[in-house]
């Protein structure tokens, strides 16, 4: 399957040089952010045409961590994205398994409902959803953030597809051994679909980690905001200082970037799912 | 006899496994979408505690609301600019990366990096980057002799800036989608074309493009749908301004719902948006059922 490199040496070098130029231009926003975060406020405002800092300083990071509850945002993001991911992996795969292997009375109607709800964008339901959450008094709580995302229609569909390719013999073997259906699911089936689960885990985690509109609607105080919401609202209200914002952007991208560089394959697969889901 | 009780046991287990998910989906997606239709038929303001049934008055008002038509127009402008830029740029990048030159793997990862970051954070960076006073891009362009405006404060350029920001975030992502499309094209086709003396350009247009058509149409329709839901970069970069030049539909829905608290009116606009997106989705569904039978999607 691997296509060997059939290009001539000059063609290789020309492409490499072209991509180096395009790559640098493409990365300019992130590089500029990184170097600006290490500049003094005076340098950012006074000499904005200078790309690299004259003297490097960590002052912006210090201001960021003392003026904004940055760690609080980070923890909130982890609880929100992590909570959604854990619960969704469990419920998505349970339902997906039922739709693939344990068809019950009305399961085709239920699956149709799942497919339909996959096509409904969140932006359409956000107003009634907000009112509903308001009525249940869970606005500005983790419960409010996580509840609507306990399961995910796309995740159910995706897991169903994975379970369809699991041979029925495995299930029968479990039944002969006297395992309950849940026992079969957790002890025999789940280990077979671990790679699908890890792809879905990356998808859920990244989607919610990066999400903006829902956590913005759901949170009303700074100590409940997630990273993107906290930083975006802070920059909207306080436009005077730029340095700490650069520092915040750097610190919020860094953890995900490190994980990405360690597990690129799972990452690219998991995030590619979000293109299907939209 | 024994068989029947067994199979009913399996069915019960299946129903039990699907139950929590069905409850969540009904409660947080199905009921809200029906409820939003119900709300749209009311004068519903949570600020003044108003909830009066008014039939289709909200819809009538929406259709004579200049600001709604402006938001729809801006959404269409965003879509018409964003979708082709994104699809063509990511397809071209994928075509070159697919040549597997030295270092192509590195560039694949590099272009993908924005796709792992939050659109809101990207929008913050680009807001600074395009700023007329401290933005590196504006300053460099001026230094090169271009008389550039303050991009985000000029109604004629603000939408372009938002489009480019979104495109930058998603290019690497669709490049990866297209690369997996390229991967499914057998090498033998290119080898045969080479023997016939077809150049790279000819191969691209005569082999790659036709065989990538399913992936291309997937990318087009998905982004058509996504464009109509755009919110994050608009909210962070321009808040719909200057002079409403970047106010898109979702932003106007958000504004009416959560700033003016006229939730009935906002719901009627949300429902109109739903109908528009539903039409696009039906397009996608056609490709979806087709790929379902072929056992492959994207």
Coordinates of C-alpha atoms in Angstrom, one line a residue:
Chain A
X1 CA 0.0 0.0 0.0
X2 CA 2.9 2.4 0.7
X3 CA 3.6 4.4 -2.4
X4 CA 7.3 4.8 -2.8
X5 CA 8.8 8.2 -3.4
X6 CA 8.9 8.4 -7.1
X7 CA 9.9 12.1 -7.4
X8 CA 13.3 13.1 -8.7
X9 CA 15.6 14.8 -6.3
X10 CA 15.2 18.3 -7.8
X11 CA 11.4 17.9 -7.7
X12 CA 11.7 16.9 -4.0
X13 CA 13.8 19.9 -3.2
X14 CA 11.5 22.3 -5.1
X15 CA 8.4 21.0 -3.2
X16 CA 10.3 21.1 0.1
X17 CA 11.3 24.7 -0.4
X18 CA 7.8 25.8 -1.5
X19 CA 6.2 24.1 1.4
X20 CA 8.7 25.5 3.8
X21 CA 7.7 29.0 2.7
X22 CA 4.0 28.2 2.8
X23 CA 4.4 26.5 6.1
X24 CA 6.1 29.5 7.7
X25 CA 3.4 31.8 6.5
X26 CA 0.7 29.4 7.6
X27 CA 2.2 29.1 11.1
X28 CA 2.8 32.9 11.4
X29 CA -0.3 33.5 13.6
X30 CA 0.8 30.8 16.1
X31 CA 4.5 31.9 16.0
X32 CA 3.5 35.5 16.4
X33 CA 1.3 34.6 19.4
X34 CA 4.1 32.6 21.0
X35 CA 6.8 35.3 20.6
X36 CA 4.4 38.1 21.5
X37 CA 3.5 36.3 24.7
X38 CA 7.2 36.7 25.7
X39 CA 7.4 40.4 24.9
X40 CA 6.8 43.3 27.3
X41 CA 3.5 45.2 26.9
X42 CA 5.6 48.2 25.9
X43 CA 7.2 46.1 23.1
X44 CA 3.8 44.8 21.9
X45 CA 2.3 48.3 21.7
X46 CA 5.4 50.3 20.8
X47 CA 7.2 48.1 18.3
X48 CA 4.5 45.9 16.8
X49 CA 6.5 45.4 13.6
X50 CA 9.3 43.6 15.4
X51 CA 8.6 39.8 15.3
X52 CA 11.1 38.5 17.9
X53 CA 11.2 40.0 21.4
X54 CA 14.3 42.1 22.2
X55 CA 14.2 40.9 25.8
X56 CA 12.3 37.8 26.7
X57 CA 10.0 38.1 29.7
X58 CA 7.5 35.8 31.5
X59 CA 5.7 38.9 32.9
X60 CA 2.6 38.1 30.8
X61 CA 2.3 34.6 32.2
X62 CA 2.6 36.0 35.7
X63 CA -0.1 38.6 35.0
X64 CA -2.3 36.0 33.4
X65 CA -2.1 33.6 36.3
X66 CA -2.7 36.3 38.9
X67 CA -5.4 38.3 37.1
X68 CA -7.5 35.6 35.5
X69 CA -8.5 32.4 37.2
X70 CA -6.7 30.5 34.4
X71 CA -6.2 27.3 36.3
X72 CA -9.9 27.3 37.2
X73 CA -10.7 27.6 33.5
X74 CA -8.3 24.7 32.8
X75 CA -9.9 22.5 35.5
X76 CA -13.4 23.4 34.3
X77 CA -12.5 22.5 30.8
X78 CA -11.1 19.1 32.0
X79 CA -14.2 18.3 34.1
X80 CA -16.6 19.4 31.3
X81 CA -14.8 17.6 28.4
X82 CA -13.7 14.7 30.5
X83 CA -17.1 14.1 32.1
X84 CA -18.9 14.3 28.7
X85 CA -16.3 11.9 27.2
X86 CA -16.6 9.3 29.9
X87 CA -20.4 9.3 30.1
X88 CA -20.8 9.5 26.3
X89 CA -18.4 6.6 25.6
X90 CA -20.4 4.4 28.0
X91 CA -23.9 5.4 26.8
X92 CA -23.0 5.6 23.1
X93 CA -21.5 2.2 23.0
X94 CA -24.4 0.6 25.1
X95 CA -27.0 2.0 22.7
X96 CA -24.9 1.3 19.6
X97 CA -24.5 -2.3 20.7
X98 CA -28.3 -2.6 21.3
X99 CA -29.0 -1.2 17.8
X100 CA -26.4 -3.5 16.2
X101 CA -26.8 -6.8 18.0
X102 CA -29.8 -6.8 20.4
X103 CA -32.7 -5.5 18.3
X104 CA -35.7 -5.0 20.5
X105 CA -39.3 -4.1 19.8
X106 CA -39.2 -0.5 18.4
X107 CA -35.5 -0.4 18.0
X108 CA -35.7 0.6 14.3
X109 CA -37.9 3.6 15.3
X110 CA -35.5 4.5 18.1
X111 CA -32.6 4.3 15.7
X112 CA -34.4 6.5 13.2
X113 CA -34.8 9.1 16.1
X114 CA -31.1 8.9 16.7
X115 CA -30.4 9.5 13.0
X116 CA -32.8 12.5 12.9
X117 CA -31.3 14.0 16.0
X118 CA -27.9 13.8 14.3
X119 CA -29.2 16.2 11.7
X120 CA -30.5 18.9 14.2
X121 CA -27.8 21.5 14.8
X122 CA -27.4 22.6 18.4
X123 CA -27.9 26.3 17.4
X124 CA -31.5 25.5 16.7
X125 CA -32.3 24.1 20.1
X126 CA -30.2 26.3 22.2
X127 CA -33.1 28.6 23.3
X128 CA -35.5 26.0 24.6
X129 CA -32.5 24.0 26.0
X130 CA -31.4 27.1 28.0
X131 CA -34.9 27.7 29.4
X132 CA -35.2 24.0 30.3
X133 CA -31.8 24.2 32.2
X134 CA -32.9 27.4 33.8
X135 CA -36.1 25.7 35.1
X136 CA -34.1 22.8 36.4
X137 CA -31.8 25.3 38.2
X138 CA -28.6 23.9 36.8
X139 CA -27.4 27.0 35.0
X140 CA -23.7 27.7 35.9
X141 CA -23.2 24.1 37.2
X142 CA -21.3 21.2 35.8
X143 CA -24.5 19.2 35.8
X144 CA -26.0 21.8 33.4
X145 CA -23.0 21.7 31.2
X146 CA -22.8 18.0 30.9
X147 CA -26.4 16.8 31.1
X148 CA -27.4 17.4 27.4
X149 CA -24.2 15.7 26.3
X150 CA -24.4 12.5 28.4
X151 CA -24.9 10.7 25.1
X152 CA -24.4 11.7 21.5
X153 CA -26.4 10.6 18.5
X154 CA -23.4 10.6 16.2
X155 CA -21.4 8.5 18.8
X156 CA -24.2 6.0 18.9
X157 CA -24.2 5.8 15.1
X158 CA -20.5 5.4 15.0
X159 CA -20.3 2.7 17.6
X160 CA -23.2 0.8 16.0
X161 CA -21.1 0.7 12.8
X162 CA -18.2 -0.8 14.8
X163 CA -20.3 -3.4 16.5
X164 CA -21.8 -4.5 13.2
X165 CA -18.4 -5.9 12.2
X166 CA -18.1 -7.9 15.5
X167 CA -18.9 -11.6 14.7
X168 CA -22.0 -13.0 16.3
X169 CA -20.0 -16.2 17.3
X170 CA -18.4 -14.1 20.0
X171 CA -21.7 -13.3 21.6
X172 CA -22.9 -16.9 21.3
X173 CA -19.8 -18.1 23.0
X174 CA -20.5 -15.8 25.8
X175 CA -24.1 -17.0 26.1
X176 CA -23.0 -20.6 26.2
X177 CA -20.6 -19.7 29.0
X178 CA -23.6 -18.4 30.9
X179 CA -22.7 -14.7 30.9
X180 CA -25.5 -12.1 31.1
X181 CA -25.9 -9.8 28.1
X182 CA -24.3 -7.0 30.1
X183 CA -21.5 -9.4 31.0
X184 CA -20.9 -10.2 27.4
X185 CA -20.9 -6.5 26.5
X186 CA -18.4 -5.5 29.0
X187 CA -16.1 -8.5 29.1
X188 CA -16.1 -9.8 25.5
X189 CA -17.4 -7.1 23.1
X190 CA -15.8 -3.9 24.6
X191 CA -12.2 -5.3 24.3
X192 CA -12.8 -5.9 20.6
X193 CA -13.7 -2.3 19.8
X194 CA -11.1 -0.5 21.9
X195 CA -9.6 1.3 18.8
X196 CA -13.1 2.6 17.8
X197 CA -13.6 3.7 21.4
X198 CA -10.3 5.6 21.6
X199 CA -11.1 7.4 18.3
X200 CA -14.5 8.4 19.7
X201 CA -12.9 9.4 22.9
X202 CA -10.6 11.9 21.1
X203 CA -13.5 13.2 19.1
X204 CA -15.7 13.8 22.2
X205 CA -12.9 15.3 24.3
X206 CA -11.7 17.7 21.6
X207 CA -15.2 18.7 20.5
X208 CA -16.1 19.7 24.1
X209 CA -12.7 21.1 25.0
X210 CA -12.9 23.5 22.1
X211 CA -16.6 24.2 22.2
X212 CA -17.7 27.7 22.8
X213 CA -21.4 28.6 22.4
X214 CA -22.9 26.0 24.8
X215 CA -20.5 26.6 27.7
X216 CA -20.8 30.3 27.2
X217 CA -24.6 30.1 27.5
X218 CA -24.5 27.8 30.4
X219 CA -22.0 29.7 32.6
X220 CA -22.6 33.0 34.2
X221 CA -19.6 33.3 36.5
X222 CA -15.9 33.2 35.9
X223 CA -15.3 30.3 38.2
X224 CA -17.5 28.0 36.0
X225 CA -16.1 29.1 32.6
X226 CA -14.1 26.8 30.4
X227 CA -10.9 27.9 28.7
X228 CA -12.2 29.2 25.4
X229 CA -15.1 31.0 27.1
X230 CA -13.1 32.5 29.9
X231 CA -10.4 33.8 27.6
X232 CA -12.8 35.1 24.9
X233 CA -15.0 36.9 27.4
X234 CA -12.0 38.4 29.2
X235 CA -10.5 39.8 26.0
X236 CA -14.0 41.2 25.1
X237 CA -14.2 43.2 28.4
X238 CA -10.5 44.1 29.0
X239 CA -8.9 45.3 25.8
X240 CA -6.1 47.2 27.5
X241 CA -3.5 44.5 28.0
X242 CA -2.6 42.3 25.1
X243 CA 0.3 40.3 26.5
X244 CA -1.6 38.2 29.0
X245 CA -4.1 37.3 26.3
X246 CA -1.2 36.0 24.2
X247 CA 0.1 34.1 27.2
X248 CA -3.4 32.6 27.8
X249 CA -3.7 31.5 24.2
X250 CA -0.2 29.9 24.3
X251 CA -1.1 28.0 27.6
X252 CA -4.4 26.9 26.3
X253 CA -3.1 25.5 23.1
X254 CA 0.0 23.9 24.6
X255 CA -1.5 20.9 26.5
X256 CA -3.5 19.8 23.5
X257 CA -0.6 20.3 21.2
X258 CA 1.6 18.0 23.3
X259 CA -1.0 15.3 23.4
X260 CA -1.4 15.7 19.7
X261 CA 2.3 15.3 19.0
X262 CA 2.3 12.1 21.1
X263 CA -0.7 10.4 19.6
X264 CA -1.1 11.9 16.1
X265 CA -2.8 8.9 14.5
X266 CA -5.6 8.5 17.0
X267 CA -6.0 12.3 17.1
X268 CA -6.3 12.7 13.3
X269 CA -8.8 9.9 13.1
X270 CA -10.8 11.2 16.1
X271 CA -10.9 14.7 14.9
X272 CA -11.7 13.6 11.3
X273 CA -14.9 12.3 12.8
X274 CA -16.0 15.8 13.7
X275 CA -16.0 16.6 9.9
X276 CA -18.6 14.0 9.4
X277 CA -20.6 15.2 12.4
X278 CA -20.0 18.9 11.7
Chain B
X1 CA -40.2 -22.6 24.1
X2 CA -36.9 -22.1 25.7
X3 CA -35.7 -20.3 22.6
X4 CA -38.5 -17.7 22.9
X5 CA -37.8 -16.8 26.5
X6 CA -34.1 -16.5 25.6
X7 CA -34.7 -14.2 22.7
X8 CA -37.0 -12.1 24.9
X9 CA -34.2 -11.9 27.4
X10 CA -31.9 -10.5 24.7
X11 CA -34.5 -8.0 23.6
X12 CA -35.0 -6.8 27.1
X13 CA -31.3 -6.3 27.6
X14 CA -31.2 -4.4 24.3
X15 CA -34.0 -2.1 25.3
X16 CA -32.3 -1.6 28.7
X17 CA -29.0 -0.7 27.0
X18 CA -30.6 1.8 24.6
X19 CA -32.9 3.4 27.3
X20 CA -30.5 6.0 28.9
X21 CA -29.4 7.3 25.5
X22 CA -32.9 7.5 24.2
X23 CA -34.0 9.4 27.3
X24 CA -31.2 11.9 26.9
X25 CA -31.8 12.4 23.2
X26 CA -35.6 12.8 23.6
X27 CA -35.1 15.2 26.5
X28 CA -32.4 17.4 25.1
X29 CA -32.8 17.3 21.4
X30 CA -36.3 16.0 20.3
X31 CA -38.4 17.9 22.8
X32 CA -36.4 21.1 22.5
X33 CA -36.8 21.2 18.7
X34 CA -40.6 20.7 19.0
X35 CA -40.6 23.3 21.9
X36 CA -38.8 25.8 19.7
X37 CA -41.6 25.6 17.2
X38 CA -44.1 26.1 20.0
X39 CA -42.1 29.1 21.3
X40 CA -41.9 30.6 17.9
X41 CA -45.7 31.0 17.9
X42 CA -45.6 33.1 21.1
X43 CA -44.6 36.6 22.1
X44 CA -42.2 35.2 24.6
X45 CA -39.9 37.4 26.7
X46 CA -38.4 36.1 29.9
X47 CA -37.2 39.6 30.8
X48 CA -40.8 41.0 31.1
X49 CA -42.3 37.6 31.9
X50 CA -44.5 37.7 28.7
X51 CA -45.8 34.5 27.1
X52 CA -48.7 35.2 24.7
X53 CA -49.9 33.1 21.8
X54 CA -49.6 35.1 18.6
X55 CA -49.8 32.5 15.9
X56 CA -47.5 33.3 13.0
X57 CA -46.9 36.9 13.8
X58 CA -43.3 36.3 14.7
X59 CA -42.7 34.8 11.3
X60 CA -44.4 37.7 9.6
X61 CA -42.3 40.2 11.5
X62 CA -39.1 38.3 10.7
X63 CA -39.8 38.4 7.0
X64 CA -40.2 42.2 7.1
X65 CA -37.2 42.6 9.3
X66 CA -34.4 44.3 7.4
X67 CA -31.9 43.1 10.0
X68 CA -32.9 39.5 9.4
X69 CA -32.5 39.8 5.7
X70 CA -29.1 41.4 6.3
X71 CA -28.1 38.5 8.5
X72 CA -29.2 36.0 5.9
X73 CA -27.3 38.0 3.2
X74 CA -24.2 38.0 5.4
X75 CA -24.5 34.3 6.0
X76 CA -24.8 33.6 2.3
X77 CA -21.8 35.9 1.6
X78 CA -19.8 34.0 4.3
X79 CA -20.8 30.7 2.8
X80 CA -20.1 31.7 -0.8
X81 CA -16.6 32.9 0.1
X82 CA -15.7 30.3 2.7
X83 CA -16.7 27.0 1.1
X84 CA -14.8 27.4 -2.2
X85 CA -11.7 28.8 -0.5
X86 CA -11.6 26.0 2.0
X87 CA -12.3 23.2 -0.4
X88 CA -9.9 24.3 -3.2
X89 CA -7.1 25.2 -0.8
X90 CA -7.3 22.0 1.2
X91 CA -7.6 19.9 -2.0
X92 CA -4.5 21.5 -3.5
X93 CA -2.5 21.0 -0.3
X94 CA -3.5 17.4 -0.2
X95 CA -2.6 16.9 -3.8
X96 CA 1.0 18.1 -3.2
X97 CA 1.4 16.3 0.2
X98 CA 0.2 13.2 -1.6
X99 CA 3.3 13.3 -3.8
X100 CA 5.1 12.1 -0.7
X101 CA 8.1 14.4 -1.1
X102 CA 10.8 14.6 1.6
X103 CA 9.2 16.1 4.7
X104 CA 5.6 15.8 3.5
X105 CA 4.7 13.9 6.7
X106 CA 6.0 16.8 8.8
X107 CA 3.9 19.4 6.8
X108 CA 0.8 17.2 7.1
X109 CA 1.1 17.4 10.9
X110 CA 1.9 21.1 10.7
X111 CA -1.1 22.1 8.7
X112 CA -3.3 20.0 11.0
X113 CA -2.3 21.8 14.1
X114 CA -5.0 24.6 13.9
X115 CA -7.7 21.8 13.7
X116 CA -6.9 20.8 17.3
X117 CA -7.3 24.3 18.7
X118 CA -10.4 26.1 19.7
X119 CA -12.0 28.4 17.1
X120 CA -12.6 31.0 19.9
X121 CA -8.9 31.0 20.8
X122 CA -7.9 31.3 17.1
X123 CA -10.3 34.1 16.7
X124 CA -8.7 36.0 19.6
X125 CA -5.2 35.6 18.0
X126 CA -6.5 36.7 14.6
X127 CA -8.3 39.7 16.1
X128 CA -4.9 40.9 17.4
X129 CA -3.1 39.8 14.3
X130 CA -5.4 41.9 12.0
X131 CA -5.6 44.8 14.4
X132 CA -4.8 48.1 12.7
X133 CA -2.4 49.3 15.4
X134 CA -0.6 46.3 16.8
X135 CA -1.4 43.6 14.3
X136 CA 1.6 42.1 12.5
X137 CA -0.3 41.4 9.3
X138 CA -1.6 45.0 9.0
X139 CA 1.9 46.4 9.8
X140 CA 3.7 44.1 7.3
X141 CA 1.2 44.8 4.5
X142 CA 1.6 48.6 5.1
X143 CA 5.4 48.2 5.1
X144 CA 5.1 46.5 1.8
X145 CA 3.3 49.6 0.5
X146 CA -0.3 48.4 0.6
X147 CA -2.7 50.9 1.9
X148 CA -4.7 48.5 4.1
X149 CA -7.6 49.5 6.2
X150 CA -8.2 48.4 9.8
X151 CA -9.6 45.1 8.7
X152 CA -12.0 44.4 11.5
X153 CA -13.2 48.0 11.9
X154 CA -14.0 48.5 8.2
X155 CA -17.3 47.1 7.0
X156 CA -15.9 46.2 3.6
X157 CA -13.1 44.0 5.0
X158 CA -14.5 42.6 8.3
X159 CA -16.3 39.7 6.7
X160 CA -13.3 38.7 4.6
X161 CA -11.2 38.6 7.8
X162 CA -13.7 36.3 9.5
X163 CA -13.8 34.0 6.5
X164 CA -10.0 33.8 6.3
X165 CA -9.8 33.0 10.0
X166 CA -12.3 30.2 9.8
X167 CA -10.6 28.8 6.6
X168 CA -7.2 28.9 8.3
X169 CA -8.6 26.8 11.2
X170 CA -10.1 24.2 8.9
X171 CA -7.7 23.9 6.0
X172 CA -5.5 21.2 7.5
X173 CA -8.5 19.3 8.6
X174 CA -10.0 19.0 5.2
X175 CA -6.5 18.3 3.7
X176 CA -6.5 15.2 5.9
X177 CA -10.0 14.2 4.6
X178 CA -8.8 14.6 1.0
X179 CA -5.6 12.7 1.7
X180 CA -7.6 9.7 2.8
X181 CA -9.6 10.1 -0.5
X182 CA -6.3 10.1 -2.4
X183 CA -5.2 7.0 -0.6
X184 CA -8.2 5.1 -1.9
X185 CA -7.2 5.8 -5.5
X186 CA -5.2 2.8 -6.8
X187 CA -1.6 3.6 -7.9
X188 CA -2.0 1.5 -11.0
X189 CA -4.2 4.3 -12.5
X190 CA -1.5 6.8 -12.2
X191 CA 1.1 4.4 -13.5
X192 CA -1.0 3.6 -16.5
X193 CA -1.5 7.4 -17.1
X194 CA 2.3 7.9 -16.9
X195 CA 2.9 5.2 -19.5
X196 CA 0.4 6.9 -21.7
X197 CA 2.4 10.1 -21.3
X198 CA 0.0 12.1 -19.2
X199 CA 1.7 14.8 -17.1
X200 CA 1.0 15.5 -13.4
X201 CA -1.5 18.2 -14.2
X202 CA -3.4 16.0 -16.6
X203 CA -3.4 13.2 -14.0
X204 CA -4.8 15.5 -11.4
X205 CA -7.7 16.6 -13.5
X206 CA -8.4 13.3 -15.3
X207 CA -7.9 10.8 -12.5
X208 CA -7.8 12.5 -9.0
X209 CA -10.6 14.9 -9.4
X210 CA -13.2 12.5 -10.9
X211 CA -12.3 9.8 -8.3
X212 CA -12.4 12.3 -5.5
X213 CA -15.8 13.5 -6.4
X214 CA -17.6 11.7 -3.5
X215 CA -15.1 13.3 -1.0
X216 CA -15.4 16.7 -2.7
X217 CA -19.2 16.7 -2.6
X218 CA -19.0 15.6 1.0
X219 CA -16.7 18.5 1.9
X220 CA -18.9 20.9 0.0
X221 CA -22.2 19.9 1.6
X222 CA -20.8 19.6 5.1
X223 CA -19.3 23.0 4.9
X224 CA -22.4 24.5 3.4
X225 CA -24.2 23.2 6.5
X226 CA -21.5 24.4 8.9
X227 CA -21.3 27.8 7.3
X228 CA -25.0 28.5 8.1
X229 CA -24.2 27.7 11.7
X230 CA -21.1 30.0 12.0
X231 CA -21.0 31.9 15.3
X232 CA -17.7 31.6 17.3
X233 CA -15.4 33.7 15.1
X234 CA -18.1 36.4 14.6
X235 CA -18.8 36.6 18.3
X236 CA -15.1 36.9 19.3
X237 CA -13.8 39.0 16.4
X238 CA -16.5 41.5 15.5
X239 CA -19.8 40.9 17.5
X240 CA -21.6 41.3 14.3
X241 CA -20.1 44.7 13.5
X242 CA -18.9 47.0 12.1
X243 CA -22.3 48.4 10.9
X244 CA -23.8 44.8 11.0
X245 CA -21.5 43.8 8.2
X246 CA -20.6 40.5 9.9
X247 CA -23.9 39.8 11.6
X248 CA -24.8 36.2 10.6
X249 CA -28.0 34.3 11.3
X250 CA -26.9 32.4 14.4
X251 CA -25.4 35.6 15.8
X252 CA -28.7 37.5 15.3
X253 CA -30.7 34.5 16.9
X254 CA -28.3 34.6 19.8
X255 CA -28.6 38.4 20.1
X256 CA -32.4 38.4 20.1
X257 CA -32.6 35.4 22.4
X258 CA -30.0 36.2 25.0
X259 CA -29.4 40.0 24.8
X260 CA -32.9 41.2 24.1
X261 CA -34.6 38.1 25.6
X262 CA -37.2 38.1 22.9
X263 CA -37.1 34.4 22.8
X264 CA -40.2 33.8 20.7
X265 CA -38.8 36.0 17.9
X266 CA -35.4 34.3 18.2
X267 CA -37.1 30.9 18.1
X268 CA -38.9 31.7 14.9
X269 CA -35.6 32.8 13.3
X270 CA -34.0 29.6 14.6
X271 CA -36.8 27.6 13.1
X272 CA -36.3 29.3 9.7
X273 CA -32.6 28.5 9.9
X274 CA -33.6 24.9 10.8
X275 CA -35.6 24.6 7.6
X276 CA -32.8 26.0 5.5
X277 CA -30.3 23.5 7.1
X278 CA -32.8 20.7 6.7
X279 CA -32.8 21.3 2.9
X280 CA -29.0 21.0 2.8
X281 CA -29.1 18.0 5.0
X282 CA -31.4 16.2 2.6
X283 CA -28.7 16.7 0.0
X284 CA -26.2 15.2 2.4
X285 CA -28.6 12.4 3.2
X286 CA -28.6 11.3 -0.4
X287 CA -24.8 10.8 -0.4
X288 CA -25.1 9.3 3.1
X289 CA -27.5 6.5 2.1
X290 CA -25.4 5.9 -0.9
X291 CA -22.2 5.5 1.0
X292 CA -24.0 3.4 3.7
X293 CA -24.8 0.8 1.1
X294 CA -21.2 0.9 -0.2
X295 CA -20.0 0.5 3.4
X296 CA -17.8 3.6 3.4
X297 CA -18.2 7.2 4.5
X298 CA -15.7 10.0 4.0

